[in-house]
């Protein structure tokens, strides 16, 4: 009897869908995605298509462009790593420990999503400027945050935090406490339990949060522009260079940088996706 | 059967509701559809003129009502000068543009052909009904003793100015410094470049716009000197109180923010007469007084006399005299690979 049941369960089953009609919903999905995402991106690529490859290459390999791209992607990477660590911590605390005011803390996590980015930038600059609350403490220690690349990282950490918390939280919620108890009863210490039991199950969502945080930080303009100092070659982000080109009515130059950023971001997201797939394959899940 | 009828009726009702909502939405989106009898004008301007045009518009609308009986509503749009010009090029229907630089209106004429290339000759004084200049805002008591441009390149003097690559106002700052250096060095361009390079070595932050720089200087407490439009400096004094004072250098640039009617738009919207009257109004004594009260320098000689107390005397040079016009200055200094890129790359 048990064997029959197990066999029946192992047979592939057609999962009944909640939304009826695959055809219409798929059609709608594709049309919607095309209109909202693909069409604007296509317009961007078509605008850039007016340049030859050598022109395009000359624009994007300019020393100033390279340094701005380096800052944008470098700072975004650092910010995403910080978010991955501390976002996980925040999610952990929110899921595992009931404490007074938890709902409030939970709501605070979403604030960077809700706040207009320019407002965030101005507020952060006010805090970290040499005469601001935090800046005035750091300044005597020789740490300059506002108007340096470090300020760029701070702004990117701010806007990227909710991505990690919100993607990790539900998964962490689903991790069975019993698994941890089992691990403990088999003699694993807490670090082992975390590394071998908990981390593998939340890693995919952590990676997703990381890549979302990274992607949004790369393109971030509003909050970064106020705190960055915008000095050429030092604290100038790539989106600012795009604005600079537009200010000269140089649409070609602006789209050239934009397409390169798009390509890099897309590649990064793809790599993260592949990593996840590879990991899932190894886990046999 | 009844069920089907009900179903059909519900569908019909839904469809009707949808049609009504759609029609309402379209009507709301259609420009001018809801208020055919009252006229509107759109003035696309740059950032620091918001208060100025609020005062001017009120006065002009009153005059226009008295003359033609028509209710006139003038809408204002403000933003960075270059960004505003791009919006007009991309289809924002501006009846008139009142921007920070002739270069930006040239771009509208050149890229979108919305007005012809000779637009700047159409109105008096290079189509600039008011002028301004670049002055210094320093902290109370002027602790670094900044009196003139020469003091800005001294070591230890920190200067705040926006980025000339993104801010029209900052281009005036830069060119003013350049003009001063040329004047002091008998027109030696290499020495002027060295001077401006030394000045920008003293700049710790390049904000993207003029208002951002004012905030950096006045609220964040950064820098010893803020390079600013004269009207912005007066406004900052009014807004941020007594912690600052204005220093007017011995020599500065005559900033001429130009205005123009956008031909293609006014012909399409049938607003040419009122748009033209609006710009002509800017030259009348009444408007010139409002202009002076908003700390822009008026053109009308009589108004200049009566408002002399507001503005410190300063020797002024024009961009045409020293740089041969905006387009030339733009290409030589601010285009990619131009002088500004060169001096900031050296850092």
Coordinates of C-alpha atoms in Angstrom, one line a residue:
Chain A
X1 CA 0.0 0.0 0.0
X2 CA 2.7 2.4 1.0
X3 CA 4.7 1.5 -2.1
X4 CA 1.8 2.2 -4.3
X5 CA 1.2 5.5 -2.7
X6 CA 4.8 6.5 -3.1
X7 CA 4.7 5.4 -6.8
X8 CA 1.5 7.4 -7.4
X9 CA 3.1 10.5 -5.8
X10 CA 6.2 10.2 -7.9
X11 CA 4.2 10.3 -11.2
X12 CA 4.2 13.6 -12.9
X13 CA 1.0 15.5 -12.3
X14 CA -0.5 18.4 -14.1
X15 CA -0.7 21.1 -11.6
X16 CA -4.1 22.9 -12.0
X17 CA -3.5 26.6 -12.6
X18 CA -5.2 29.2 -10.6
X19 CA -5.5 31.6 -13.5
X20 CA -7.5 30.1 -16.3
X21 CA -6.4 30.1 -19.8
X22 CA -2.7 29.9 -20.5
X23 CA -3.1 31.5 -24.0
X24 CA -4.7 34.8 -23.1
X25 CA -2.5 35.4 -19.9
X26 CA 0.7 34.6 -21.8
X27 CA -0.3 36.9 -24.6
X28 CA -1.1 39.6 -22.2
X29 CA 2.2 39.1 -20.3
X30 CA 4.2 39.3 -23.5
X31 CA 2.4 42.4 -24.8
X32 CA 2.7 44.1 -21.4
X33 CA 6.4 43.3 -21.1
X34 CA 7.0 44.5 -24.6
X35 CA 5.2 47.8 -24.0
X36 CA 6.7 48.5 -20.6
X37 CA 10.2 47.0 -20.8
X38 CA 11.3 46.0 -24.3
X39 CA 10.0 48.9 -26.3
X40 CA 11.9 51.6 -24.4
X41 CA 15.0 49.5 -24.4
X42 CA 14.6 48.9 -28.1
X43 CA 14.3 52.6 -28.6
X44 CA 17.6 53.1 -26.7
X45 CA 19.4 50.5 -28.8
X46 CA 18.0 52.0 -32.1
X47 CA 19.2 55.4 -31.0
X48 CA 22.6 54.0 -30.4
X49 CA 22.6 52.2 -33.7
X50 CA 23.3 55.5 -35.4
X51 CA 26.9 55.2 -34.3
X52 CA 29.5 52.9 -35.9
X53 CA 31.3 50.4 -33.7
X54 CA 34.5 52.4 -33.7
X55 CA 32.7 55.6 -32.7
X56 CA 30.9 53.7 -30.0
X57 CA 34.1 52.1 -28.8
X58 CA 35.8 55.5 -28.8
X59 CA 33.1 57.0 -26.6
X60 CA 33.0 54.2 -24.0
X61 CA 36.7 53.7 -23.7
X62 CA 37.3 57.4 -22.9
X63 CA 39.3 57.5 -19.6
X64 CA 36.6 59.6 -17.9
X65 CA 33.8 57.2 -19.0
X66 CA 35.8 54.2 -17.8
X67 CA 36.5 55.7 -14.4
X68 CA 32.8 56.7 -14.0
X69 CA 31.7 53.1 -15.0
X70 CA 34.3 51.8 -12.6
X71 CA 32.9 53.9 -9.8
X72 CA 29.3 53.0 -10.6
X73 CA 29.8 49.3 -10.8
X74 CA 32.4 49.1 -8.1
X75 CA 30.4 51.0 -5.5
X76 CA 27.3 49.1 -6.5
X77 CA 29.1 45.8 -5.9
X78 CA 30.4 46.9 -2.5
X79 CA 27.0 48.2 -1.6
X80 CA 25.3 45.0 -2.7
X81 CA 27.7 42.9 -0.7
X82 CA 27.1 45.0 2.4
X83 CA 23.4 44.7 1.8
X84 CA 23.6 40.9 1.4
X85 CA 25.3 40.6 4.9
X86 CA 23.3 43.1 6.8
X87 CA 20.0 42.6 4.9
X88 CA 20.3 38.9 5.9
X89 CA 20.8 39.9 9.5
X90 CA 17.8 42.2 9.4
X91 CA 15.6 39.5 7.8
X92 CA 16.9 37.0 10.4
X93 CA 16.0 39.2 13.3
X94 CA 12.6 40.0 11.8
X95 CA 11.7 36.4 11.2
X96 CA 13.2 34.7 14.2
X97 CA 12.6 37.0 17.1
X98 CA 9.4 38.4 18.3
X99 CA 10.1 41.8 20.0
X100 CA 8.0 44.9 20.7
X101 CA 7.9 47.2 17.7
X102 CA 8.7 44.5 15.2
X103 CA 6.0 45.6 12.8
X104 CA 7.3 49.1 12.9
X105 CA 10.9 47.9 12.1
X106 CA 9.4 45.8 9.4
X107 CA 7.7 48.9 7.9
X108 CA 10.9 51.0 8.2
X109 CA 12.7 48.5 6.0
X110 CA 10.5 49.5 3.1
X111 CA 11.1 53.3 3.5
X112 CA 13.9 53.5 0.9
X113 CA 11.4 52.1 -1.7
X114 CA 8.8 54.7 -0.8
X115 CA 11.0 57.8 -0.5
X116 CA 11.7 59.9 -3.6
X117 CA 15.4 59.1 -4.2
X118 CA 16.3 62.8 -4.4
X119 CA 14.9 63.3 -0.9
X120 CA 17.0 60.3 0.3
X121 CA 20.1 61.8 -1.3
X122 CA 19.5 65.2 0.4
X123 CA 18.8 63.7 3.8
X124 CA 21.9 61.4 3.6
X125 CA 24.1 64.4 2.5
X126 CA 22.8 66.4 5.4
X127 CA 23.7 63.6 7.8
X128 CA 27.1 62.8 6.4
X129 CA 28.3 66.3 5.4
X130 CA 31.2 67.5 7.5
X131 CA 28.8 69.6 9.7
X132 CA 26.1 66.9 9.8
X133 CA 25.2 64.6 12.7
X134 CA 27.3 61.6 11.5
X135 CA 29.8 63.6 9.4
X136 CA 30.8 65.8 12.3
X137 CA 31.7 62.7 14.3
X138 CA 33.6 61.0 11.5
X139 CA 35.4 64.1 10.3
X140 CA 37.8 64.3 13.3
X141 CA 38.6 60.7 12.8
X142 CA 39.7 61.5 9.2
X143 CA 36.8 59.7 7.6
X144 CA 35.2 61.7 4.8
X145 CA 31.9 60.3 3.6
X146 CA 29.9 62.9 1.8
X147 CA 31.3 64.1 -1.5
X148 CA 33.6 61.1 -1.8
X149 CA 33.2 57.6 -3.4
X150 CA 32.4 56.4 0.1
X151 CA 29.3 58.6 0.1
X152 CA 28.3 56.9 -3.2
X153 CA 28.4 53.5 -1.5
X154 CA 26.4 54.8 1.5
X155 CA 23.6 56.1 -0.8
X156 CA 23.6 52.8 -2.7
X157 CA 23.4 50.7 0.5
X158 CA 20.4 52.8 1.5
X159 CA 18.4 52.3 -1.6
X160 CA 19.3 48.6 -2.0
X161 CA 18.6 47.3 1.5
X162 CA 14.9 46.4 1.1
X163 CA 15.7 44.2 -1.9
X164 CA 17.7 41.7 0.2
X165 CA 15.4 41.8 3.2
X166 CA 12.3 41.3 1.2
X167 CA 13.6 38.5 -0.9
X168 CA 15.2 36.6 2.0
X169 CA 12.5 37.1 4.6
X170 CA 9.8 34.7 3.2
X171 CA 12.3 32.0 2.5
X172 CA 13.8 32.2 5.9
X173 CA 10.3 32.0 7.3
X174 CA 9.8 28.6 5.5
X175 CA 13.0 27.1 6.8
X176 CA 11.9 24.4 9.3
X177 CA 13.1 24.9 12.8
X178 CA 13.0 21.1 13.1
X179 CA 15.8 20.9 10.7
X180 CA 18.0 23.0 12.9
X181 CA 16.9 20.9 15.9
X182 CA 17.8 17.8 14.0
X183 CA 21.2 19.2 13.1
X184 CA 21.8 20.2 16.7
X185 CA 20.8 16.7 18.0
X186 CA 23.3 15.2 15.5
X187 CA 26.0 17.2 17.1
X188 CA 26.4 20.2 14.8
X189 CA 27.4 23.5 16.4
X190 CA 25.6 26.7 15.6
X191 CA 28.0 27.8 12.9
X192 CA 27.8 24.4 11.2
X193 CA 24.0 24.5 11.4
X194 CA 24.0 27.9 9.8
X195 CA 26.5 27.0 7.0
X196 CA 25.2 23.5 6.2
X197 CA 21.5 23.7 6.9
X198 CA 20.2 27.3 6.8
X199 CA 22.4 29.0 4.3
X200 CA 22.0 26.5 1.4
X201 CA 18.2 26.9 1.5
X202 CA 18.3 30.7 1.6
X203 CA 21.2 31.2 -0.8
X204 CA 19.1 31.4 -4.0
X205 CA 16.9 34.2 -2.5
X206 CA 20.0 35.9 -1.1
X207 CA 21.6 35.9 -4.5
X208 CA 18.4 37.3 -6.0
X209 CA 18.3 40.1 -3.4
X210 CA 22.0 40.8 -4.0
X211 CA 21.6 41.1 -7.8
X212 CA 18.5 43.3 -7.5
X213 CA 20.3 45.5 -5.1
X214 CA 23.3 45.6 -7.4
X215 CA 21.3 46.4 -10.5
X216 CA 19.3 49.2 -8.9
X217 CA 22.4 50.8 -7.4
X218 CA 24.2 50.9 -10.8
X219 CA 21.5 53.0 -12.4
X220 CA 20.8 55.1 -9.3
X221 CA 21.0 58.8 -9.9
X222 CA 18.7 60.9 -7.6
X223 CA 20.1 59.8 -4.3
X224 CA 23.7 59.4 -5.3
X225 CA 24.1 62.7 -7.2
X226 CA 23.8 64.8 -4.0
X227 CA 26.3 62.9 -1.9
X228 CA 28.8 62.1 -4.6
X229 CA 31.0 65.3 -5.1
X230 CA 30.8 64.7 -8.8
X231 CA 34.5 65.4 -9.4
X232 CA 35.7 64.1 -12.8
X233 CA 37.6 60.9 -12.4
X234 CA 37.1 60.8 -8.7
X235 CA 33.5 60.8 -7.6
X236 CA 31.7 61.0 -10.9
X237 CA 29.1 58.2 -11.5
X238 CA 28.2 56.9 -15.0
X239 CA 24.6 58.2 -15.0
X240 CA 26.0 61.7 -14.4
X241 CA 28.1 61.4 -17.5
X242 CA 24.9 60.5 -19.4
X243 CA 23.3 63.7 -18.1
X244 CA 26.4 65.6 -19.0
X245 CA 26.3 64.3 -22.6
X246 CA 22.6 65.2 -22.9
X247 CA 23.4 68.7 -21.6
X248 CA 25.5 69.1 -24.8
X249 CA 22.6 67.7 -26.9
X250 CA 25.0 64.7 -27.5
X251 CA 22.3 62.1 -27.7
X252 CA 24.6 59.6 -29.4
X253 CA 27.2 59.8 -26.7
X254 CA 24.6 59.5 -24.0
X255 CA 23.0 56.4 -25.6
X256 CA 26.4 54.8 -26.1
X257 CA 27.1 54.9 -22.4
X258 CA 23.6 53.8 -21.6
X259 CA 23.8 50.8 -23.9
X260 CA 27.1 49.7 -22.4
X261 CA 25.6 50.0 -18.9
X262 CA 22.6 48.0 -20.0
X263 CA 24.8 45.3 -21.4
X264 CA 26.9 45.0 -18.3
X265 CA 23.9 45.0 -16.0
X266 CA 22.2 42.4 -18.1
X267 CA 25.3 40.2 -18.1
X268 CA 25.6 40.5 -14.4
X269 CA 22.0 39.4 -13.9
X270 CA 22.5 36.6 -16.3
X271 CA 25.5 35.4 -14.4
X272 CA 23.7 35.4 -11.1
X273 CA 20.8 33.5 -12.7
X274 CA 23.2 30.9 -14.1
X275 CA 24.9 30.6 -10.7
X276 CA 21.6 29.8 -9.1
X277 CA 20.7 27.3 -11.8
X278 CA 24.1 25.6 -11.4
X279 CA 23.7 25.5 -7.6
X280 CA 20.2 24.1 -7.9
X281 CA 21.5 21.4 -10.2
X282 CA 24.2 20.5 -7.7
X283 CA 21.8 20.4 -4.9
X284 CA 19.6 18.1 -7.0
X285 CA 16.6 20.1 -6.2
Chain B
X1 CA -32.5 32.3 -20.2
X2 CA -32.9 35.0 -17.6
X3 CA -29.4 34.3 -16.4
X4 CA -28.0 35.0 -19.9
X5 CA -30.0 38.2 -20.2
X6 CA -28.7 39.4 -16.9
X7 CA -25.2 38.5 -17.9
X8 CA -25.5 40.4 -21.2
X9 CA -27.0 43.4 -19.4
X10 CA -24.1 43.4 -17.0
X11 CA -21.7 43.2 -19.8
X12 CA -23.3 46.1 -21.6
X13 CA -23.4 48.2 -18.5
X14 CA -19.7 47.5 -18.0
X15 CA -18.8 48.3 -21.5
X16 CA -20.8 51.6 -21.2
X17 CA -19.0 52.4 -18.0
X18 CA -15.7 51.7 -19.6
X19 CA -16.5 53.9 -22.6
X20 CA -17.5 56.8 -20.3
X21 CA -14.4 56.5 -18.2
X22 CA -12.2 56.3 -21.3
X23 CA -13.9 59.4 -22.8
X24 CA -13.5 61.3 -19.5
X25 CA -9.8 60.3 -19.4
X26 CA -9.3 61.4 -23.0
X27 CA -11.0 64.7 -22.3
X28 CA -8.8 65.4 -19.3
X29 CA -5.7 64.6 -21.3
X30 CA -6.7 66.8 -24.3
X31 CA -5.0 70.2 -23.9
X32 CA -7.3 73.1 -23.9
X33 CA -10.4 70.9 -24.3
X34 CA -11.8 71.8 -20.9
X35 CA -11.3 75.5 -20.9
X36 CA -11.8 76.8 -24.4
X37 CA -12.8 80.3 -23.4
X38 CA -9.8 81.2 -21.2
X39 CA -6.4 81.3 -22.8
X40 CA -3.2 79.7 -21.6
X41 CA 0.4 80.3 -22.2
X42 CA 3.3 78.1 -21.3
X43 CA 6.6 79.7 -20.3
X44 CA 9.4 77.2 -20.1
X45 CA 12.1 78.7 -18.0
X46 CA 15.1 77.7 -15.9
X47 CA 15.4 77.1 -12.2
X48 CA 16.0 80.4 -10.4
X49 CA 13.4 82.4 -12.2
X50 CA 10.4 80.8 -10.5
X51 CA 9.7 83.7 -8.1
X52 CA 10.4 86.3 -10.8
X53 CA 7.9 85.0 -13.3
X54 CA 5.3 84.4 -10.7
X55 CA 5.3 88.2 -10.0
X56 CA 5.6 89.1 -13.7
X57 CA 2.8 86.7 -14.8
X58 CA 0.3 88.1 -12.3
X59 CA 1.0 91.7 -13.5
X60 CA 0.8 90.7 -17.2
X61 CA -2.4 88.7 -16.9
X62 CA -4.0 91.7 -15.3
X63 CA -2.9 94.0 -18.1
X64 CA -4.0 91.5 -20.8
X65 CA -7.5 91.2 -19.2
X66 CA -7.9 94.9 -19.2
X67 CA -6.8 95.2 -22.8
X68 CA -8.6 92.2 -24.4
X69 CA -11.1 91.1 -21.8
X70 CA -9.6 87.6 -22.0
X71 CA -8.7 85.6 -18.9
X72 CA -5.1 84.5 -19.3
X73 CA -3.4 81.8 -17.4
X74 CA 0.4 81.6 -17.7
X75 CA 1.8 78.2 -16.8
X76 CA 5.4 78.0 -15.7
X77 CA 7.8 75.2 -16.1
X78 CA 11.2 75.3 -14.4
X79 CA 14.3 73.1 -14.4
X80 CA 17.9 73.1 -15.5
X81 CA 18.2 75.2 -18.6
X82 CA 19.5 72.5 -20.8
X83 CA 17.0 69.9 -19.6
X84 CA 14.2 72.4 -20.3
X85 CA 15.4 73.0 -23.9
X86 CA 15.5 69.2 -24.4
X87 CA 11.9 69.0 -23.3
X88 CA 10.9 71.6 -25.8
X89 CA 12.9 69.8 -28.5
X90 CA 11.2 66.6 -27.6
X91 CA 7.7 68.1 -27.8
X92 CA 6.8 70.1 -24.7
X93 CA 4.6 72.9 -26.2
X94 CA 6.2 76.0 -24.9
X95 CA 4.8 79.3 -26.3
X96 CA 7.8 81.1 -25.0
X97 CA 11.1 80.0 -23.7
X98 CA 13.1 82.1 -21.2
X99 CA 16.3 80.2 -20.6
X100 CA 19.7 80.8 -19.0
X101 CA 21.8 80.6 -22.1
X102 CA 21.4 81.6 -25.8
X103 CA 23.0 78.3 -26.5
X104 CA 20.0 76.4 -25.3
X105 CA 17.5 78.4 -27.5
X106 CA 20.0 78.0 -30.4
X107 CA 19.7 74.2 -29.8
X108 CA 15.9 74.5 -30.1
X109 CA 16.2 76.4 -33.3
X110 CA 18.9 74.1 -34.7
X111 CA 17.7 70.6 -33.6
X112 CA 13.9 71.0 -33.8
X113 CA 13.6 74.0 -36.1
X114 CA 10.8 75.4 -33.9
X115 CA 12.1 79.0 -34.5
X116 CA 14.6 80.4 -36.9
X117 CA 18.3 80.9 -36.3
X118 CA 18.0 84.7 -36.1
X119 CA 15.8 84.7 -33.1
X120 CA 18.2 86.7 -30.9
X121 CA 17.9 89.8 -33.1
X122 CA 14.1 90.0 -32.7
X123 CA 13.9 91.7 -29.4
X124 CA 16.0 94.6 -27.9
X125 CA 19.2 94.0 -26.1
X126 CA 20.0 90.6 -27.6
X127 CA 16.5 89.4 -26.6
X128 CA 17.5 89.7 -22.9
X129 CA 15.1 91.9 -21.0
X130 CA 17.2 91.5 -17.9
X131 CA 20.8 90.7 -17.0
X132 CA 22.7 89.5 -14.1
X133 CA 26.3 88.9 -13.3
X134 CA 28.4 86.5 -11.2
X135 CA 29.3 87.6 -7.7
X136 CA 30.8 85.9 -4.6
X137 CA 28.9 84.9 -1.5
X138 CA 31.2 84.6 1.5
X139 CA 30.7 83.9 5.2
X140 CA 30.0 86.7 7.6
X141 CA 33.0 88.9 8.2
X142 CA 34.7 87.5 5.1
X143 CA 37.3 85.4 7.1
X144 CA 39.4 84.6 4.1
X145 CA 39.4 88.2 2.9
X146 CA 38.1 87.4 -0.6
X147 CA 37.8 90.6 -2.6
X148 CA 38.4 89.6 -6.2
X149 CA 38.8 86.7 -8.5
X150 CA 42.6 86.6 -7.8
X151 CA 41.8 85.5 -4.2
X152 CA 40.0 82.4 -5.3
X153 CA 43.2 80.6 -6.5
X154 CA 45.0 81.1 -3.2
X155 CA 45.8 77.9 -1.4
X156 CA 43.4 77.1 1.4
X157 CA 40.5 79.0 -0.1
X158 CA 37.7 76.5 -0.9
X159 CA 35.4 77.5 -3.7
X160 CA 31.9 76.1 -4.4
X161 CA 30.5 76.2 -7.9
X162 CA 28.2 73.8 -9.8
X163 CA 29.5 71.6 -12.6
X164 CA 29.8 73.6 -15.9
X165 CA 29.0 70.4 -17.8
X166 CA 25.6 70.1 -16.2
X167 CA 24.7 73.6 -15.2
X168 CA 24.1 76.6 -17.4
X169 CA 24.8 79.0 -14.5
X170 CA 28.1 77.3 -13.8
X171 CA 29.2 78.1 -17.3
X172 CA 28.7 81.8 -16.6
X173 CA 30.9 81.4 -13.4
X174 CA 33.6 79.7 -15.4
X175 CA 33.6 82.2 -18.2
X176 CA 33.6 85.1 -15.8
X177 CA 36.8 83.8 -14.2
X178 CA 38.3 83.2 -17.6
X179 CA 37.5 86.7 -18.7
X180 CA 39.0 88.2 -15.6
X181 CA 42.2 86.2 -16.1
X182 CA 42.4 87.3 -19.8
X183 CA 42.0 90.9 -18.7
X184 CA 44.8 90.7 -16.1
X185 CA 47.2 88.9 -18.4
X186 CA 46.8 91.0 -21.6
X187 CA 44.7 88.4 -23.3
X188 CA 47.1 85.5 -22.8
X189 CA 44.9 82.4 -23.2
X190 CA 47.5 80.0 -21.7
X191 CA 47.7 82.1 -18.5
X192 CA 43.9 82.3 -18.4
X193 CA 43.7 78.5 -18.6
X194 CA 46.3 78.1 -15.8
X195 CA 44.2 80.5 -13.7
X196 CA 40.9 78.7 -14.2
X197 CA 42.6 75.4 -13.6
X198 CA 44.0 76.7 -10.3
X199 CA 40.6 77.9 -9.4
X200 CA 38.9 74.5 -10.0
X201 CA 41.7 72.9 -7.9
X202 CA 40.1 74.7 -5.0
X203 CA 36.6 73.3 -5.8
X204 CA 35.9 70.3 -3.5
X205 CA 32.4 69.5 -4.8
X206 CA 30.8 70.0 -8.2
X207 CA 27.0 70.0 -7.7
X208 CA 24.9 69.4 -10.7
X209 CA 22.9 72.6 -10.4
X210 CA 23.1 76.1 -9.0
X211 CA 20.5 75.5 -6.2
X212 CA 22.5 72.4 -5.1
X213 CA 25.6 74.5 -4.8
X214 CA 23.8 77.1 -2.8
X215 CA 22.6 74.4 -0.4
X216 CA 26.1 72.9 -0.2
X217 CA 27.6 76.3 0.8
X218 CA 24.8 77.7 3.0
X219 CA 23.5 74.6 4.7
X220 CA 26.3 72.0 4.6
X221 CA 28.8 74.7 5.6
X222 CA 31.3 73.7 2.9
X223 CA 33.6 76.2 1.2
X224 CA 34.7 79.7 1.8
X225 CA 33.2 81.2 -1.4
X226 CA 30.2 80.5 -3.4
X227 CA 30.2 81.6 -7.0
X228 CA 26.7 82.6 -7.8
X229 CA 24.3 84.6 -10.0
X230 CA 23.8 87.9 -8.4
X231 CA 20.1 87.3 -8.0
X232 CA 20.7 83.9 -6.4
X233 CA 23.2 85.5 -4.0
X234 CA 20.6 88.0 -2.9
X235 CA 18.0 85.3 -2.5
X236 CA 20.3 83.2 -0.4
X237 CA 21.0 86.2 1.8
X238 CA 17.2 86.7 2.2
X239 CA 16.6 83.0 2.9
X240 CA 19.6 81.9 5.0
X241 CA 19.9 85.0 7.0
X242 CA 22.8 87.0 8.2
X243 CA 25.6 84.5 8.2
X244 CA 26.7 85.6 4.7
X245 CA 27.7 88.6 2.7
X246 CA 28.0 89.4 -1.0
X247 CA 31.3 90.4 -2.5
X248 CA 31.2 91.9 -5.9
X249 CA 34.4 91.4 -7.9
X250 CA 36.1 94.3 -9.8
X251 CA 35.3 92.7 -13.1
X252 CA 32.6 90.1 -14.1
X253 CA 30.6 88.8 -16.9
X254 CA 27.4 90.3 -18.2
X255 CA 25.0 87.3 -18.0
X256 CA 22.2 87.8 -20.5
X257 CA 19.4 85.2 -20.1
X258 CA 17.5 85.4 -23.4
X259 CA 13.8 85.0 -24.2
X260 CA 12.0 84.0 -27.4
X261 CA 8.6 83.2 -28.9
X262 CA 8.6 79.6 -30.2
X263 CA 7.2 80.2 -33.7
X264 CA 5.9 76.7 -34.6
X265 CA 4.1 76.3 -31.3
X266 CA 2.4 79.7 -31.2
X267 CA 1.2 79.3 -34.8
X268 CA -0.2 75.9 -34.0
X269 CA -1.9 77.0 -30.8
X270 CA -3.0 80.4 -32.1
X271 CA -1.2 82.3 -29.3
X272 CA 1.3 84.4 -31.3
X273 CA -0.3 87.8 -30.4
X274 CA -0.4 87.1 -26.6
X275 CA 3.0 85.4 -26.6
X276 CA 4.6 88.4 -28.3
X277 CA 2.8 90.9 -26.0
X278 CA 4.0 88.9 -23.0
X279 CA 7.7 89.2 -24.1
X280 CA 7.2 92.9 -25.0
X281 CA 5.8 93.4 -21.6
X282 CA 9.1 92.3 -20.0
X283 CA 10.7 95.5 -21.4
X284 CA 8.0 97.9 -19.9
X285 CA 8.9 100.0 -16.9
X286 CA 6.4 98.1 -14.8
X287 CA 8.0 94.7 -15.5
X288 CA 11.5 96.2 -15.3
X289 CA 10.8 97.3 -11.7
X290 CA 9.5 93.8 -10.8
X291 CA 12.7 92.5 -12.4
X292 CA 14.9 94.8 -10.3
X293 CA 13.0 93.8 -7.1
X294 CA 13.8 90.2 -7.9
X295 CA 17.5 91.1 -8.0
X296 CA 17.9 90.9 -11.8
X297 CA 19.5 93.9 -13.3
X298 CA 17.0 95.8 -15.4
X299 CA 17.6 97.2 -18.9
X300 CA 15.4 100.3 -18.9
X301 CA 17.7 103.3 -18.2
X302 CA 15.2 105.0 -16.0
X303 CA 14.5 102.0 -13.9
X304 CA 18.3 101.4 -13.7
X305 CA 18.6 104.8 -12.2
X306 CA 15.9 104.4 -9.6
X307 CA 17.1 100.9 -8.5
X308 CA 20.8 101.7 -8.3
X309 CA 21.0 101.1 -4.6
X310 CA 20.2 97.4 -5.0
X311 CA 23.2 96.6 -7.2
X312 CA 26.9 97.2 -6.5
X313 CA 28.8 98.8 -9.4
X314 CA 30.9 96.4 -11.4
X315 CA 32.7 96.5 -14.7
X316 CA 31.1 94.0 -17.0
X317 CA 32.2 92.3 -20.2
X318 CA 30.0 90.4 -22.6
X319 CA 30.4 86.9 -23.9
X320 CA 30.3 88.1 -27.5
X321 CA 33.3 90.5 -26.9
X322 CA 35.5 88.0 -25.1
X323 CA 34.4 84.6 -26.4
X324 CA 32.7 85.4 -29.8
X325 CA 29.3 84.1 -28.6
X326 CA 27.8 81.1 -26.9
X327 CA 28.3 78.5 -29.6
X328 CA 32.0 79.2 -29.8
X329 CA 32.4 79.3 -26.0
X330 CA 30.5 76.1 -25.7
X331 CA 32.6 74.2 -28.2
X332 CA 36.0 75.5 -27.0
X333 CA 35.4 75.1 -23.3
X334 CA 32.5 72.8 -22.3
X335 CA 32.2 70.2 -25.1
X336 CA 33.8 66.8 -24.4
X337 CA 37.5 67.2 -24.8
X338 CA 37.3 70.9 -24.4
X339 CA 39.3 73.1 -22.0
X340 CA 37.2 72.3 -19.0
X341 CA 37.7 68.5 -19.5
X342 CA 41.4 69.2 -19.9
X343 CA 41.9 71.2 -16.7
X344 CA 39.9 68.9 -14.6
X345 CA 41.6 65.8 -15.9
X346 CA 44.9 67.2 -14.8
X347 CA 43.9 66.9 -11.2

